[in-house]
mmCIF file of C-alpha atoms in Angstrom:
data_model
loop_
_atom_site.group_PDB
_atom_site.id
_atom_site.type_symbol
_atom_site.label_atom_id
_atom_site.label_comp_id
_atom_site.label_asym_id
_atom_site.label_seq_id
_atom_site.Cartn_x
_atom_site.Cartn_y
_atom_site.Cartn_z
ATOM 1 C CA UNK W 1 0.000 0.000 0.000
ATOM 2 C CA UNK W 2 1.144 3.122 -0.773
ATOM 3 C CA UNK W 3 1.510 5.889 1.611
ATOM 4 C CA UNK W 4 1.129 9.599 2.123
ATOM 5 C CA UNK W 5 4.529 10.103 2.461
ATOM 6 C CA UNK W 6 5.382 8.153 -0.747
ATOM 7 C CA UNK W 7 2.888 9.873 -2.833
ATOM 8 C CA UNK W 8 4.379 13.226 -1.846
ATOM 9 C CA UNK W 9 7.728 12.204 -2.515
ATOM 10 C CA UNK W 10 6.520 10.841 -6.242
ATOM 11 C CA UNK W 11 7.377 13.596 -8.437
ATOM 12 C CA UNK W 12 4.468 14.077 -10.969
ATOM 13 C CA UNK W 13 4.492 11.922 -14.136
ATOM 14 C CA UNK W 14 1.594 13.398 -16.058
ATOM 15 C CA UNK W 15 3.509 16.903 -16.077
ATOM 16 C CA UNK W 16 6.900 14.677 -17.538
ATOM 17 C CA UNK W 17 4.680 12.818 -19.967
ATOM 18 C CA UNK W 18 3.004 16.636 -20.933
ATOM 19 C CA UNK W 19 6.400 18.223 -21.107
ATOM 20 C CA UNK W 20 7.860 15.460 -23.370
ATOM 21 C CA UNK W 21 4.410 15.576 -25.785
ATOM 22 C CA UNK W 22 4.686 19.135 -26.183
ATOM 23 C CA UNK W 23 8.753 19.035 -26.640
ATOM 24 C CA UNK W 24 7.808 16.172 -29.360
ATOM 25 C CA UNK W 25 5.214 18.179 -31.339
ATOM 26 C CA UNK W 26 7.531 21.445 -31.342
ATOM 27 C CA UNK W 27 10.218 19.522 -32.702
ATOM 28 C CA UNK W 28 8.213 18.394 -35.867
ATOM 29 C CA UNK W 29 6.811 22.241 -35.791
ATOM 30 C CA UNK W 30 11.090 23.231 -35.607
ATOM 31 C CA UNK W 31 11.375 20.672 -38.747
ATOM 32 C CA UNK W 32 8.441 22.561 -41.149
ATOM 33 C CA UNK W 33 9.300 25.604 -40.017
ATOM 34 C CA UNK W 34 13.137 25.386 -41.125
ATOM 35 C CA UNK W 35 12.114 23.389 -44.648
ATOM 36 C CA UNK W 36 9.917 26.440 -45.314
ATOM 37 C CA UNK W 37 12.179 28.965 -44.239
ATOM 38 C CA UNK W 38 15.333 27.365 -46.707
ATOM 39 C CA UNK W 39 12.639 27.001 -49.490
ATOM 40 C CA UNK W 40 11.792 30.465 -48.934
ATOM 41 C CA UNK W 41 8.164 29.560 -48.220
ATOM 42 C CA UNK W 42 5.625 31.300 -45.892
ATOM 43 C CA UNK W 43 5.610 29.810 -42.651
ATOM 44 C CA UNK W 44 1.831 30.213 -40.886
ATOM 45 C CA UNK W 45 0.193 28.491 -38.434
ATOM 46 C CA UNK W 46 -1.817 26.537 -41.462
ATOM 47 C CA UNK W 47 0.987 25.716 -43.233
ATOM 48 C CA UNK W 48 2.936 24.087 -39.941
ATOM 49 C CA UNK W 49 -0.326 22.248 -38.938
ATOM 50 C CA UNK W 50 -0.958 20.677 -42.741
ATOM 51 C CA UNK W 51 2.710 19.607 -43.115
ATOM 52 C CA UNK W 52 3.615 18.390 -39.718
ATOM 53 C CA UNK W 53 0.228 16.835 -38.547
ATOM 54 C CA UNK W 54 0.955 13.320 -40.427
ATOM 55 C CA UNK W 55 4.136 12.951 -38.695
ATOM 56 C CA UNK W 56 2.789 14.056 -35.169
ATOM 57 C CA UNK W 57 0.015 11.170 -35.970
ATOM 58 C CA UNK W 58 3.056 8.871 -36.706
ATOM 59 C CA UNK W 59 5.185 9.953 -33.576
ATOM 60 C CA UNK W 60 1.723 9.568 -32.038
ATOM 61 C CA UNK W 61 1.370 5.687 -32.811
ATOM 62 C CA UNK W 62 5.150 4.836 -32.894
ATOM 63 C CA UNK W 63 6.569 6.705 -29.494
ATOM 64 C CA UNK W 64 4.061 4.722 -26.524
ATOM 65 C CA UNK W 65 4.839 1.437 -28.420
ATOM 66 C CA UNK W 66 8.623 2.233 -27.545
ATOM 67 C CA UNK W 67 7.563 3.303 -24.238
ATOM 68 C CA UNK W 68 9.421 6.806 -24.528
ATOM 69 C CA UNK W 69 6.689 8.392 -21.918
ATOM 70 C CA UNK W 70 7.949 6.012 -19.482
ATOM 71 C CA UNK W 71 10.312 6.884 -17.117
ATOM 72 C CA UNK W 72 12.229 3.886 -17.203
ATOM 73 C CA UNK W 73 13.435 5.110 -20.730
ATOM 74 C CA UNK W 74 12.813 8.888 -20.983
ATOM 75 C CA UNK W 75 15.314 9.326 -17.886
ATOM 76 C CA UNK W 76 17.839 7.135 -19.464
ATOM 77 C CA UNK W 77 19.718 8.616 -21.908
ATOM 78 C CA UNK W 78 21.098 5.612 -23.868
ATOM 79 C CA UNK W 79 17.719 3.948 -23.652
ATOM 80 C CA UNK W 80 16.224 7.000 -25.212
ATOM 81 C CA UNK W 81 18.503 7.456 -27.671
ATOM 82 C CA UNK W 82 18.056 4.455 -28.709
ATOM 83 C CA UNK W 83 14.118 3.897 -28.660
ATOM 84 C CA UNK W 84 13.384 7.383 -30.099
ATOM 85 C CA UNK W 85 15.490 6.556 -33.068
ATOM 86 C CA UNK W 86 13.717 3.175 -33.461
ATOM 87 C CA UNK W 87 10.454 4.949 -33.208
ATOM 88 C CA UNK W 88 11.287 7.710 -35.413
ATOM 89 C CA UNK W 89 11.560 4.587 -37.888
ATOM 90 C CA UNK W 90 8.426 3.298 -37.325
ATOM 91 C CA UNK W 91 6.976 6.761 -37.316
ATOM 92 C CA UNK W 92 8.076 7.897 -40.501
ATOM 93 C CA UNK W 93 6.660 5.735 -42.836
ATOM 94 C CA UNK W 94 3.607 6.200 -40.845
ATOM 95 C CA UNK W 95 3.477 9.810 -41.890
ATOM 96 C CA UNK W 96 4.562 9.339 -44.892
ATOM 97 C CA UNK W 97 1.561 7.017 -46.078
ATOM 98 C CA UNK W 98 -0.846 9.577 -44.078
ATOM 99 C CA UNK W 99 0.574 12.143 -45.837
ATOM 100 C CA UNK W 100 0.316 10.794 -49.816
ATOM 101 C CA UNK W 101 -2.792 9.331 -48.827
ATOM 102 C CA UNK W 102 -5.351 11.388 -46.265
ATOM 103 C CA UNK W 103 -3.268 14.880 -47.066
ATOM 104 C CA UNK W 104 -3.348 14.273 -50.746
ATOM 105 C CA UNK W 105 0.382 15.224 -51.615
ATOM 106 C CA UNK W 106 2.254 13.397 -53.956
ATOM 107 C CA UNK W 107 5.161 10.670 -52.653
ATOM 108 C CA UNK W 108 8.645 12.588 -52.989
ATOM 109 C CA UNK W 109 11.166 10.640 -52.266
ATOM 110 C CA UNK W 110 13.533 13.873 -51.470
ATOM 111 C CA UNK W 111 11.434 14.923 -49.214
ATOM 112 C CA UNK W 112 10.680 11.478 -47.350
ATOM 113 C CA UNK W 113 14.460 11.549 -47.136
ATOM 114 C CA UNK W 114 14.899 15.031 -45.903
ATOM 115 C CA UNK W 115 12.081 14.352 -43.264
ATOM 116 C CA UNK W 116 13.792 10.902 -42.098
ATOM 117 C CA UNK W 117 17.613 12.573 -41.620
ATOM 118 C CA UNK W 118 16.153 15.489 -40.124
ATOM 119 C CA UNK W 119 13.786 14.855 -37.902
ATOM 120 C CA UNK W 120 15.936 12.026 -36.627
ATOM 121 C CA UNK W 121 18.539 14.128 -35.805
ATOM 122 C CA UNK W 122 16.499 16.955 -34.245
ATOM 123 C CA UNK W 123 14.604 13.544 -32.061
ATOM 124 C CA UNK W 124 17.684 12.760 -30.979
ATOM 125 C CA UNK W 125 19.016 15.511 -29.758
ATOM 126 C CA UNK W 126 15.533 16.661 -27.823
ATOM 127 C CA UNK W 127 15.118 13.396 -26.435
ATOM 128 C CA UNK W 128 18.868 13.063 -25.699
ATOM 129 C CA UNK W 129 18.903 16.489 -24.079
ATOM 130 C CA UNK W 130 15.688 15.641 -22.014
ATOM 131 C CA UNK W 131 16.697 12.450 -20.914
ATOM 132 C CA UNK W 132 19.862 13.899 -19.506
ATOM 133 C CA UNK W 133 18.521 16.148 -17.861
ATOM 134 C CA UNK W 134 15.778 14.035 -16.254
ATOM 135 C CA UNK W 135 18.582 11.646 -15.214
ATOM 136 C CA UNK W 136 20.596 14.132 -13.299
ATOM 137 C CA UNK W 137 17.326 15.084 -11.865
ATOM 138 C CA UNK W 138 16.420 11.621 -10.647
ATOM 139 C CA UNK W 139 19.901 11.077 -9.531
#
């Protein structure tokens, strides 16, 4: 049985699990926004939404199945490493089909490659980052 004391001493998990959603989502909103910007493109609220919403969907499906909201992995930097980028694999095709097939934009296989490297890299190092941190933390 759990006590009072315990419970207090139980940092809150649904404010790590929120803070490593919303890091998640800004990171795909980080991705558009740069694409647009080097393509010279308008960046708008619309335009983030439309292009990063299949891979948020993706992430969405992919990042529980790897257990990255759990503690024992998102405060364990090697784990974390290691499951995002395994996610992020399972993810991107994900949003990839959503995209060609419920957004209506054609396959390009530049930009699935683009997306892949990229957003990989900018996974890793927020969910690198945050599961250092959360280890010192917990330390």
């Amino acid at each position: 049985m759990t006590t009072n004391q315990e419970l207090a001493n139980t940092p809150d998990n649904s404010a790590r699990v929120i803070g490593l959603i919303v890091g998640d989502v800004a990171i795909f909103a980080l991705f558009v926004i740069i694409g647009r910007l080097s393509h010279e493109e308008g960046v708008n609220a619309d335009a983030v939404i439309n292009v990063a919403a299949p891979f948020v969907i993706g992430w969405g499906i992919a990042a529980p199945l790897m257990k990255l909201y759990t503690p024992a992995v998102s405060e364990h930097t090697k784990i974390a490493l290691q499951r995002t980028a395994l996610a992020w694999c399972v993810a991107a095709p994900i949003g990839l089909v959503l995209r060609s097939l419920v957004w209506k934009h054609d396959f390009k296989p530049g930009f699935a490659i683009t997306t892949f490297i990229f957003n990989m890299i900018l996974l890793l190092a927020w969910r690198g980052w945050s599961a250092y941190r959360a280890g010192k933390r917990s330390a």
